[in-house]
PDB file of C-alpha atoms in Angstrom:
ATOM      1  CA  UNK A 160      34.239 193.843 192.671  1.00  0.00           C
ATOM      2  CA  UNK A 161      37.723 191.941 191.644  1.00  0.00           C
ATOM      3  CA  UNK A 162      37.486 190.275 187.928  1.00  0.00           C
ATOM      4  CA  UNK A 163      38.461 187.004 188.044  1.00  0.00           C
ATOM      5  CA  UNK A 164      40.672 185.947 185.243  1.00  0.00           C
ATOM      6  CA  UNK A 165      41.880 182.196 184.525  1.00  0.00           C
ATOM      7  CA  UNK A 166      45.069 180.949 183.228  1.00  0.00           C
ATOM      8  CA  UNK A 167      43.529 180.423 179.389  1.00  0.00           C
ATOM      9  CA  UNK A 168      43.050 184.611 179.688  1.00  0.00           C
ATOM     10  CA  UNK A 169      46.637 184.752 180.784  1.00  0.00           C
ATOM     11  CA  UNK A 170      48.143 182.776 178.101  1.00  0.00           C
ATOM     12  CA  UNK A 171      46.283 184.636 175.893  1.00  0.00           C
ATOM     13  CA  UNK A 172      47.574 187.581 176.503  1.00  0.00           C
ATOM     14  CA  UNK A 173      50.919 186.830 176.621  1.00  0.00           C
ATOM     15  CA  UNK A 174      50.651 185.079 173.239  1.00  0.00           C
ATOM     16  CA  UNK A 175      49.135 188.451 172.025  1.00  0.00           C
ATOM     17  CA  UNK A 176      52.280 190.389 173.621  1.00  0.00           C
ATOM     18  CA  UNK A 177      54.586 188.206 171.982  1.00  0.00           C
ATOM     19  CA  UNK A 178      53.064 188.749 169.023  1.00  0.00           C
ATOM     20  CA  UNK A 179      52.926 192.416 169.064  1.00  0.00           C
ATOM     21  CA  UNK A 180      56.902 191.966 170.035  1.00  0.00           C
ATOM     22  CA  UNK A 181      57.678 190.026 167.429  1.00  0.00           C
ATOM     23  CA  UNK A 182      55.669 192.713 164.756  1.00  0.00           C
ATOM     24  CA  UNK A 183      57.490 195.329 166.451  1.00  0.00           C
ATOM     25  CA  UNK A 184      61.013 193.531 165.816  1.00  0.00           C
ATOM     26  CA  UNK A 185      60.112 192.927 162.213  1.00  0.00           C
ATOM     27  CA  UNK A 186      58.673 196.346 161.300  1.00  0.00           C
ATOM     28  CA  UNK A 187      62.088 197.410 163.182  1.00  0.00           C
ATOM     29  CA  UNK A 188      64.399 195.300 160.472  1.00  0.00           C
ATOM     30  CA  UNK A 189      62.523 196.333 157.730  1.00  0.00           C
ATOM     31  CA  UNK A 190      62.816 200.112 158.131  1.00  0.00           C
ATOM     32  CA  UNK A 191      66.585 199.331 158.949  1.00  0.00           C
ATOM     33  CA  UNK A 192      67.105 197.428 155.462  1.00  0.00           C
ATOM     34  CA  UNK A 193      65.325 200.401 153.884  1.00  0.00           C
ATOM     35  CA  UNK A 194      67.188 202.824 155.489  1.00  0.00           C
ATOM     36  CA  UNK A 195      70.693 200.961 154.358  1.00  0.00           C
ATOM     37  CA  UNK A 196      69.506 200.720 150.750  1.00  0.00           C
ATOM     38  CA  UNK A 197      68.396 204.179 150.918  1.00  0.00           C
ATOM     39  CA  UNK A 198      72.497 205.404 151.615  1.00  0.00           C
ATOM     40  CA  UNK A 199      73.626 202.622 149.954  1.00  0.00           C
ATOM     41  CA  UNK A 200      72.304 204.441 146.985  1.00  0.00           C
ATOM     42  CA  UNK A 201      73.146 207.534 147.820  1.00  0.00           C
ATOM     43  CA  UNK A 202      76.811 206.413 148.398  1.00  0.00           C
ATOM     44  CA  UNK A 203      76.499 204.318 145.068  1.00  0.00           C
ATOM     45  CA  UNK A 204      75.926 207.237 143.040  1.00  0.00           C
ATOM     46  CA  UNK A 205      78.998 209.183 144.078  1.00  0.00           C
ATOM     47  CA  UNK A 206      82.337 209.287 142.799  1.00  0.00           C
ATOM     48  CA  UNK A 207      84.897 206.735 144.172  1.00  0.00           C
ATOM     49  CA  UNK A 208      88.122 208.721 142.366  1.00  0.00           C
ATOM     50  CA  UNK A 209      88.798 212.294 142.166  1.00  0.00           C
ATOM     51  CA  UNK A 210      91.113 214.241 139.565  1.00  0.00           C
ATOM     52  CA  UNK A 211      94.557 214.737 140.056  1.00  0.00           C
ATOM     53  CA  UNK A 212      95.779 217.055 137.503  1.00  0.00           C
ATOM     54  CA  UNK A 213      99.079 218.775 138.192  1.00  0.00           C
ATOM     55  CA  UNK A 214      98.690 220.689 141.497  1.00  0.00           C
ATOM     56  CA  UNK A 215      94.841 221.055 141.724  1.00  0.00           C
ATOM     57  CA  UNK A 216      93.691 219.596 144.872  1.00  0.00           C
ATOM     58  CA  UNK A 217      90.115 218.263 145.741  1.00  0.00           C
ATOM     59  CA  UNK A 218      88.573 216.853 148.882  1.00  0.00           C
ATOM     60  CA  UNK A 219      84.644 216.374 149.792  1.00  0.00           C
ATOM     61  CA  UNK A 220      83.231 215.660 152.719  1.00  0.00           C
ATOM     62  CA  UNK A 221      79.844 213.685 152.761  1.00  0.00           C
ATOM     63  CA  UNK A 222      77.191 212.858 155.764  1.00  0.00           C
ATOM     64  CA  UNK A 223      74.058 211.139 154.429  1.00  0.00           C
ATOM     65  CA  UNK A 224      70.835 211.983 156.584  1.00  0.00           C
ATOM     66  CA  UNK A 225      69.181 208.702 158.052  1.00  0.00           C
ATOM     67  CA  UNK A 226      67.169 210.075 160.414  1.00  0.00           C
ATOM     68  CA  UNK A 227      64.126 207.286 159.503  1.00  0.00           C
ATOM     69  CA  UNK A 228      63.747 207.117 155.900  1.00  0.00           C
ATOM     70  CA  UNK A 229      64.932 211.418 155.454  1.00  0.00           C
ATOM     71  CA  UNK A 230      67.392 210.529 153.059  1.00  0.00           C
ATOM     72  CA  UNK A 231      68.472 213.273 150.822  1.00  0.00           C
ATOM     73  CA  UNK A 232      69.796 213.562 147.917  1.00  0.00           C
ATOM     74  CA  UNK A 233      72.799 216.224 148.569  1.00  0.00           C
ATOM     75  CA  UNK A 234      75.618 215.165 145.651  1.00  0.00           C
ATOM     76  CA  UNK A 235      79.193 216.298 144.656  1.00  0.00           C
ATOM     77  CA  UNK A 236      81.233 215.240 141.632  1.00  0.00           C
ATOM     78  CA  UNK A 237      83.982 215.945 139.730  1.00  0.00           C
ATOM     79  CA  UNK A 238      85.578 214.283 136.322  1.00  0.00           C
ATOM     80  CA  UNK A 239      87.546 215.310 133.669  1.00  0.00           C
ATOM     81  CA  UNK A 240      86.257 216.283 130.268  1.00  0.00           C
ATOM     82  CA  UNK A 241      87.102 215.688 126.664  1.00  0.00           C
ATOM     83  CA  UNK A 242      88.989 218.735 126.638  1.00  0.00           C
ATOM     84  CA  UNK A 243      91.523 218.208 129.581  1.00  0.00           C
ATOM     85  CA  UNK A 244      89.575 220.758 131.770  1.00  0.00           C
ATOM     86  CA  UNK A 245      88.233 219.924 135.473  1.00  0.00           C
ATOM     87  CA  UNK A 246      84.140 219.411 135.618  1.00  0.00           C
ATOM     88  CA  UNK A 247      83.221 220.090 138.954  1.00  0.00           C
ATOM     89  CA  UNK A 248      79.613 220.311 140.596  1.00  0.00           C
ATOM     90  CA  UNK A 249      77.474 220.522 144.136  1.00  0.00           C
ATOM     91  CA  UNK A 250      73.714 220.039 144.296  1.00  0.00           C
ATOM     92  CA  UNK A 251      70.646 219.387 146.193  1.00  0.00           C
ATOM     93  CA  UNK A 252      67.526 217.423 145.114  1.00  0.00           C
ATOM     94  CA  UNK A 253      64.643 218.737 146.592  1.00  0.00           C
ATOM     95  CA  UNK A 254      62.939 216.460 148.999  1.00  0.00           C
ATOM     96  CA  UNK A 255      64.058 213.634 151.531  1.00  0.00           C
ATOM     97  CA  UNK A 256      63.035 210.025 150.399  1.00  0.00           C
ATOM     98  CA  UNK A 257      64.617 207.109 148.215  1.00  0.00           C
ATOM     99  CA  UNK A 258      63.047 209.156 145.217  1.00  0.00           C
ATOM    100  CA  UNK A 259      64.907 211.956 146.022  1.00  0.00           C
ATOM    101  CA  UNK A 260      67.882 209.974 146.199  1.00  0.00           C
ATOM    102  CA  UNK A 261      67.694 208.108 142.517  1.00  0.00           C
ATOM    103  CA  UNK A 262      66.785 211.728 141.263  1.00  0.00           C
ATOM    104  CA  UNK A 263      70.385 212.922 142.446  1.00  0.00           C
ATOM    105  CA  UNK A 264      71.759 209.658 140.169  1.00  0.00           C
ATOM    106  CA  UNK A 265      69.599 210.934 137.091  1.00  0.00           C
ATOM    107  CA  UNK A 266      70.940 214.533 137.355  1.00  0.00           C
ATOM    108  CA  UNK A 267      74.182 213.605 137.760  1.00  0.00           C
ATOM    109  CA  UNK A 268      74.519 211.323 135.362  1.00  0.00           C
ATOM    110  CA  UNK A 269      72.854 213.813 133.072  1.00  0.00           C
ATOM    111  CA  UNK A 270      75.981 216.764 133.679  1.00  0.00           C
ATOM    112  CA  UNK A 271      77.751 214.095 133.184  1.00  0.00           C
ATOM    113  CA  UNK A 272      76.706 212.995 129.908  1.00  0.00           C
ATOM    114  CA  UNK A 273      76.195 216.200 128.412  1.00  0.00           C
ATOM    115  CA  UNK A 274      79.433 217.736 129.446  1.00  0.00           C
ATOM    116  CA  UNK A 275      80.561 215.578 126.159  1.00  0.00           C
ATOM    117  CA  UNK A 276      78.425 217.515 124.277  1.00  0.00           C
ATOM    118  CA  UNK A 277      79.030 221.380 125.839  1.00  0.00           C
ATOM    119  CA  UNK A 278      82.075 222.630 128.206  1.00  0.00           C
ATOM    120  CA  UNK A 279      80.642 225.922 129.149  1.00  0.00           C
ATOM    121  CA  UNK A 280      79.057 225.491 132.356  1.00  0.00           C
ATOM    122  CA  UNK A 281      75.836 227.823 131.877  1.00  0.00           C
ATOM    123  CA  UNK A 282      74.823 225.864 128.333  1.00  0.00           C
ATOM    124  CA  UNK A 283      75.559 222.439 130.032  1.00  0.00           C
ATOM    125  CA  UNK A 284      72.945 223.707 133.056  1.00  0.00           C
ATOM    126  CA  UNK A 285      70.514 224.527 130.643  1.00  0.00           C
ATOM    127  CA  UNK A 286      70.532 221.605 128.528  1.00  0.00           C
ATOM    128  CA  UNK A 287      70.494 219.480 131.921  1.00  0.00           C
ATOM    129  CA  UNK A 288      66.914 221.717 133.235  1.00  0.00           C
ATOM    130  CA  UNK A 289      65.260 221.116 130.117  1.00  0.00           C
ATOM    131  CA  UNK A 290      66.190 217.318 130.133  1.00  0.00           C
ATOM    132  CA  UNK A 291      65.214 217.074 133.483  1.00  0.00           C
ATOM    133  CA  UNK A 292      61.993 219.373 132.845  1.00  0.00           C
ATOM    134  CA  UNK A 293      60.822 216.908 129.718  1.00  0.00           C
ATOM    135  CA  UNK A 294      60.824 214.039 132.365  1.00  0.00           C
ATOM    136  CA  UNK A 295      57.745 215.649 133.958  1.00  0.00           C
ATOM    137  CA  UNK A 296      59.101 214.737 137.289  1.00  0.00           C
ATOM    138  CA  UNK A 297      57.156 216.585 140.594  1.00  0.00           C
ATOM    139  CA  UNK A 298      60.740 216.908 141.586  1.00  0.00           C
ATOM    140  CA  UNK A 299      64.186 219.804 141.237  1.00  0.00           C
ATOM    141  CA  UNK A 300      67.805 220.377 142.146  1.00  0.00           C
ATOM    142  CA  UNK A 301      70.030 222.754 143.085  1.00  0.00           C
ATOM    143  CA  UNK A 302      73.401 222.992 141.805  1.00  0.00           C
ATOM    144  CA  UNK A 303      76.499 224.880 140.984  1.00  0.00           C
ATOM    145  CA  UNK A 304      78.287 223.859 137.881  1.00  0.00           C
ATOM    146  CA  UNK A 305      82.748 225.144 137.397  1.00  0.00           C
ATOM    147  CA  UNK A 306      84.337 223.994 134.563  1.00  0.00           C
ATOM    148  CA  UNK A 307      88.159 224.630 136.064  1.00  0.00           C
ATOM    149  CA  UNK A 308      91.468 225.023 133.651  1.00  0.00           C
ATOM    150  CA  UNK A 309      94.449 223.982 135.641  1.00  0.00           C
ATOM    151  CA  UNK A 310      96.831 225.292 133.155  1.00  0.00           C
ATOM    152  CA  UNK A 311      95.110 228.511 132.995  1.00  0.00           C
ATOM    153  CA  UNK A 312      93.462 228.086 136.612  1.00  0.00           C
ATOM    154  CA  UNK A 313      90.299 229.959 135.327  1.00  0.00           C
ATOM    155  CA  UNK A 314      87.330 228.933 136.391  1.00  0.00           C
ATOM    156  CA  UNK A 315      84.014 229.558 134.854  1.00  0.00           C
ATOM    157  CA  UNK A 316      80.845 228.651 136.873  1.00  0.00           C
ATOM    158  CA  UNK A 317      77.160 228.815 136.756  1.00  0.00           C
ATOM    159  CA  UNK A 318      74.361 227.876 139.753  1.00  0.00           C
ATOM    160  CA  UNK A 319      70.893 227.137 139.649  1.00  0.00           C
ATOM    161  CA  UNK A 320      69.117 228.287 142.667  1.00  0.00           C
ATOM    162  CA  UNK A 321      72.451 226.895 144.858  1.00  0.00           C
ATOM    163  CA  UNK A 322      73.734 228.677 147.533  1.00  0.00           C
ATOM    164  CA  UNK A 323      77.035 230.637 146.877  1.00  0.00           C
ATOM    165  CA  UNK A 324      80.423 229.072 146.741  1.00  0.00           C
ATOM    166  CA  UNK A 325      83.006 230.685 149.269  1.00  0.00           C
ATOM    167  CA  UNK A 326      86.796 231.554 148.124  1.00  0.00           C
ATOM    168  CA  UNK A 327      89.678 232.091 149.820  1.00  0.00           C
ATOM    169  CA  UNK A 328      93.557 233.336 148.730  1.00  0.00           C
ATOM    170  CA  UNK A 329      97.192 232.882 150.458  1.00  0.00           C
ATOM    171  CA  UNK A 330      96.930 236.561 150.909  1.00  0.00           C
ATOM    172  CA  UNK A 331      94.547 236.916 152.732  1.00  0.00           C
ATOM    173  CA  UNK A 332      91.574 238.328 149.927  1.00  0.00           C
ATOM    174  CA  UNK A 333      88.250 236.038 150.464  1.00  0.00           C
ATOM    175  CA  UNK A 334      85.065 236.655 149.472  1.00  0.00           C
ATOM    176  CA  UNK A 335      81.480 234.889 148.770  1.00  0.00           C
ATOM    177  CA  UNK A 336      80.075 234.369 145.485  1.00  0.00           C
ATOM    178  CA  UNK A 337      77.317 236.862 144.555  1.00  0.00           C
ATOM    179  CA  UNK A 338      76.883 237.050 141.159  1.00  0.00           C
ATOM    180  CA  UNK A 339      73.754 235.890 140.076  1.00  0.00           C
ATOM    181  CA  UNK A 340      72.460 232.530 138.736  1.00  0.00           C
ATOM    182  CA  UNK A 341      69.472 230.872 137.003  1.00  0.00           C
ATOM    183  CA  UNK A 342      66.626 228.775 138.817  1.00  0.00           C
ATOM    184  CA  UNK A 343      66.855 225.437 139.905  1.00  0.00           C
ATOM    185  CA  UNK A 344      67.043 222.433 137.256  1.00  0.00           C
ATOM    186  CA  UNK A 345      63.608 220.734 136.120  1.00  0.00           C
ATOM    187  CA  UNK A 346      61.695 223.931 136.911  1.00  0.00           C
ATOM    188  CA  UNK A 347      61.408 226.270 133.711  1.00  0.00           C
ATOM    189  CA  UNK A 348      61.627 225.373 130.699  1.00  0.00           C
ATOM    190  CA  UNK A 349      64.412 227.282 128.407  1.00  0.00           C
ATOM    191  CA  UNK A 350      65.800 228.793 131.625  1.00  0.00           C
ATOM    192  CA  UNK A 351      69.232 230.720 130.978  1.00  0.00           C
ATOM    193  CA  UNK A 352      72.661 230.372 133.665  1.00  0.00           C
ATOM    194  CA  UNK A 353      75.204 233.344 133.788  1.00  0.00           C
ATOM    195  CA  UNK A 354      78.412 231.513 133.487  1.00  0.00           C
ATOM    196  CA  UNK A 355      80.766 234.103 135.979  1.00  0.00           C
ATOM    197  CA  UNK A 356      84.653 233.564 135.748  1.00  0.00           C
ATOM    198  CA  UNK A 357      87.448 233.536 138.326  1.00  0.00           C
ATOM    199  CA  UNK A 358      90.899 232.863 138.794  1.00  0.00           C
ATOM    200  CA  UNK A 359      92.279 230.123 141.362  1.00  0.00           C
ATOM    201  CA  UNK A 360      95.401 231.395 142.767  1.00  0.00           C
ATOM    202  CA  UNK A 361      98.544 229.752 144.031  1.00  0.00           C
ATOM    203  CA  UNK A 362      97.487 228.808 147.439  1.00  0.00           C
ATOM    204  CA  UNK A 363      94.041 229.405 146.922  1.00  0.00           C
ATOM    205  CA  UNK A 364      90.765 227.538 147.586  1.00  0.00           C
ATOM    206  CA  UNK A 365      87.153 227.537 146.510  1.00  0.00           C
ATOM    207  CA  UNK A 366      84.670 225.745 148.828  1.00  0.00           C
ATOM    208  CA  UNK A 367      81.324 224.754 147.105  1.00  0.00           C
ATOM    209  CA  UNK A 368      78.716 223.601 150.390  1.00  0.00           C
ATOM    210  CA  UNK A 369      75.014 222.263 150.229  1.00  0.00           C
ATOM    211  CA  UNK A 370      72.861 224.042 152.456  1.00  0.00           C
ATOM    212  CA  UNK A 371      72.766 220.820 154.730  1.00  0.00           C
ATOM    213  CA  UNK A 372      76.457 222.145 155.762  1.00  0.00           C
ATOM    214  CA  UNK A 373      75.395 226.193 156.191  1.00  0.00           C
ATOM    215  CA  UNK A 374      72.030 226.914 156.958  1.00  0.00           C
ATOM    216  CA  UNK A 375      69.219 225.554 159.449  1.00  0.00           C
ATOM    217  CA  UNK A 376      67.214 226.100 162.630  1.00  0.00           C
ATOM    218  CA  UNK A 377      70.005 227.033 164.598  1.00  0.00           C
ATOM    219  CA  UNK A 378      72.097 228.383 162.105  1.00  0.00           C
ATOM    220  CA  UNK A 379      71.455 231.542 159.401  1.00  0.00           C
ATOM    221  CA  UNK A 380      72.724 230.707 155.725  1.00  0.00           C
ATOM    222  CA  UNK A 381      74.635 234.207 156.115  1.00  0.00           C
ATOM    223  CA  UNK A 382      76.051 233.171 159.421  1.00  0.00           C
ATOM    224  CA  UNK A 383      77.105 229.782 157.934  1.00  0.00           C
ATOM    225  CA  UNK A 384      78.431 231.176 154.668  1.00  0.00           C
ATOM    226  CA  UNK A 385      80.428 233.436 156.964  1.00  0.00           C
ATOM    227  CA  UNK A 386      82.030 230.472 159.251  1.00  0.00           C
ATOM    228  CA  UNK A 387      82.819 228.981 156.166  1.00  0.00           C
ATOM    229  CA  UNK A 388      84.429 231.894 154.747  1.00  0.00           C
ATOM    230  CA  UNK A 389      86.706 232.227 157.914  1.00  0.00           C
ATOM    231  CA  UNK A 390      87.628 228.522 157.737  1.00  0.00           C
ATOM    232  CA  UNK A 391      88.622 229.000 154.213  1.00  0.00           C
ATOM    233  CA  UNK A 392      90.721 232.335 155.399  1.00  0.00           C
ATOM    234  CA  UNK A 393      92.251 230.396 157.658  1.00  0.00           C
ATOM    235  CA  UNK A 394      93.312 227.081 155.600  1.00  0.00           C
ATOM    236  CA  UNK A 395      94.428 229.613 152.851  1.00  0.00           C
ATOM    237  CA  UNK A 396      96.626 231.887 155.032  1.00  0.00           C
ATOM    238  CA  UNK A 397      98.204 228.585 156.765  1.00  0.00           C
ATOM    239  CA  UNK A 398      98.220 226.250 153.894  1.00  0.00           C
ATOM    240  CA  UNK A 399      96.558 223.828 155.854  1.00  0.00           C
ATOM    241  CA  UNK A 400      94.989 221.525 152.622  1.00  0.00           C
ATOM    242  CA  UNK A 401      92.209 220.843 151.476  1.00  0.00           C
ATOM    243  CA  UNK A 402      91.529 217.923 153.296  1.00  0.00           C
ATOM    244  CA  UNK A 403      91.568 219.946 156.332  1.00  0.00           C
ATOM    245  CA  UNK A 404      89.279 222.518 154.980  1.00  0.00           C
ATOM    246  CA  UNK A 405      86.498 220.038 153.849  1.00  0.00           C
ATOM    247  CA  UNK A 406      86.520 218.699 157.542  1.00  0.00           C
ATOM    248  CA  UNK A 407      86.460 221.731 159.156  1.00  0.00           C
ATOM    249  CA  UNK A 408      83.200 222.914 156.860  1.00  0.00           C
ATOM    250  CA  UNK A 409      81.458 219.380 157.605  1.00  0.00           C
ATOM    251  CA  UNK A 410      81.520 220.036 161.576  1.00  0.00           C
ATOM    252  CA  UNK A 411      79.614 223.137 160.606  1.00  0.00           C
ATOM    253  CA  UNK A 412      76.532 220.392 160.031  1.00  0.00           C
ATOM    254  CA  UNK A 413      76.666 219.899 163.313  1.00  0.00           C
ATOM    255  CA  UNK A 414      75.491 223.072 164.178  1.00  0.00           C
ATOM    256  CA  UNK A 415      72.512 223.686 161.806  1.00  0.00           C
ATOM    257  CA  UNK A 416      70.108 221.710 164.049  1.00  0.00           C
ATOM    258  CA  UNK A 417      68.455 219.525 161.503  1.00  0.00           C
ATOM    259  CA  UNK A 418      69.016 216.251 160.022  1.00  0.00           C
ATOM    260  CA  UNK A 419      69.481 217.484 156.699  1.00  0.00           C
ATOM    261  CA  UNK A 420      72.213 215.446 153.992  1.00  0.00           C
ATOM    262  CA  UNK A 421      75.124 217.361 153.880  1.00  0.00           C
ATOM    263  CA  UNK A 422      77.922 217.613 151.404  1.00  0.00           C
ATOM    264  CA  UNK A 423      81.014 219.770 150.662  1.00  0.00           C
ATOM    265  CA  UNK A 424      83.395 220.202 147.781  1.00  0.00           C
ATOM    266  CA  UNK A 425      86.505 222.174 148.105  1.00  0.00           C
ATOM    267  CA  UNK A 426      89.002 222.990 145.627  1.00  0.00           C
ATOM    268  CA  UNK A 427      92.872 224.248 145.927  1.00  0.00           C
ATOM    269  CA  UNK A 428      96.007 224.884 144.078  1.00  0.00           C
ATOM    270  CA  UNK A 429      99.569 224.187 145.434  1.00  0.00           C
ATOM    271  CA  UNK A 430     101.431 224.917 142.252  1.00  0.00           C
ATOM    272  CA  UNK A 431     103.090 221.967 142.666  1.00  0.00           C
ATOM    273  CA  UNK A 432     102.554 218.619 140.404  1.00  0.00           C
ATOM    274  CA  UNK A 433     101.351 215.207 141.007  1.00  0.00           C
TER     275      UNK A 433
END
C-alpha cells in the first residue's frame, strides 16, 4: 500500500535538509579556519631572514601538511650567535595536531635562547632535552643541531634521534652522516649528544631533511637518503646552488605517499662574499 504524505510532511523535510546543509557548510568553515590557524602557526614560528655571512649559502624548502587538522610540526632555523658562528638546526615534533605545532615554537625558541648561553652543539641539545623534559609534556622532537664557522668552515653537529644529514663536495666525495647521536629531546632526562665535526668545502653542500622529505609508505628512509645523496652529487659537481638543491629534495615529498610536514635545510659554500 502507497503512504500518503501531505505538503506539511514535505516542507518539513526540506526545512530539515536545509538545515542539515546549512550544519554541513558551517562545520565545513570551521575546520577550514582551524586548519589556516593551524599553518598560520606553523609558518609564524619560522624564520623570515636567513644568514648571509661571506660565501655561506642557505636555502629551505617548507610544505606544511593540511590534510584535515594533520598539521605537523616539521621546523628549520638558522641565526647567528654571539660569537659570529652560524646556528643551524632541523627537527620534528612528534605528533600531527595544533599542539604539535606550538611545541615546535617552544623548542625552537628554546635552541634559540640557550645558544646564548652554550655554542657547542651537543651541550646546547642537552640543556634543551632537560628543559623540555621538566615541562612534563606527553610530547618529543627530533633534531639535528651544527654550529658552522664560515671562516674556518668547520662544522660541529649533534642529532637527537634525527635522521642523518647528507653531504656532498665539488669533487665528487659524498657521503651520509652515520655517526651516532643521542635520543630525541624531552625524553630522558640528563641524556648526552656526540657533537661530530666536519669540514664544508669550497663548492660543497650539506643537506639536513625531516623524514616528511625521505621516508614513507612508498618510499624507504635508505632509498630516500640515497636520492637525496645523488641530488646533492649532482648540485655539487654542477654548481647548481642551493636553491636548486632544496627544490629538488622537496619533490622527493612527493613520493613518500603520506601527508606528512616536510622540511629541508641545505647548506653551501661558494668561496665567494656577500
Amino acid at each position: 500500500m502507497l503512504r500518503s504524505t501531505s505538503p506539511e510532511d514535505g516542507e518539513d523535510l526540506l526545512a530539515e535538509l536545509g538545515a542539515l546543509t546549512a550544519r554541513a557548510r558551517e562545520l565545513a568553515e570551521t575546520q577550514r579556519s582551524r586548519v589556516e590557524l593551524a599553518v598560520a602557526l606553523q609558518r609564524g614560528m619560522l624564520p623570515r631572514d636567513l644568514p648571509r655571512p661571506p660565501g655561506v649559502r642557505l636555502a629551505v624548502g617548507y610544505m606544511p601538511a593540511n590534510h584535515g587538522l594533520n598539521v605537523g610540526g616539521d621546523w628549520y632555523d638558522a641565526f647567528t650567535m654571539a660569537d659570529g658562528r652560524i646556528g643551524l638546526s632541523v627537527g620534528d615534533v612528534q605528533g600531527h595536531n595544533i599542539k604539535a605545532a606550538a611545541f615546535m615554537g617552544q623548542v625552537r625558541v628554546a635552541l634559540r635562547a640557550l645558544a646564548s648561553v652554550t655554542g657547542d652543539p651537543g651541550e646546547l641539545l642537552a640543556r634543551t632535552n632537560d628543559l623540555l623534559v621538566s615541562l612534563d609534556s606527553d610530547l618529543f622532537a627530533t633534531c639535528t643541531f651544527l654550529r658552522l664557522d664560515p671562516a674556518t668552515r668547520v662544522l660541529e653537529c649533534a642529532r637527537a634521534g634525527h635522521i642523518p644529514h647528507v653531504w656532498a663536495t665539488a669533487d665528487g666525495r659524498s657521503g651520509i652522516a652515520d655517526e651516532d647521536g643521542g635520543p630525541p629531546l624531552g625524553v630522558l632526562h640528563g641524556a648526552t649528544y656526540p657533537v661530530a665535526c666536519q669540514r664544508l668545502t669550497v663548492g660543497g653542500v650539506f643537506v639536513l631533511p625531516t623524514d616528511g622529505v625521505v621516508e614513507g609508505p612508498s618510499l624507504s628512509l635508505d632509498d630516500g637518503l640515497r636520492q637525496v645523496r645523488r641530488l646533492a652529487e649532482i648540485t655539487a659537481a654542477a654548481s647548481l646552488g642551493v636553491d636548486t638543491l632544496a627544490s629538488g629534495v622537496m619533490k622527493l615529498a612527493d613520493l613518500v605517499g603520506h601527508e606528512d610536514d616536510a622540511a629541508v635545510l641545505v647548506v653551501g659554500h661558494d668561496g665567494g662574499s656577500v
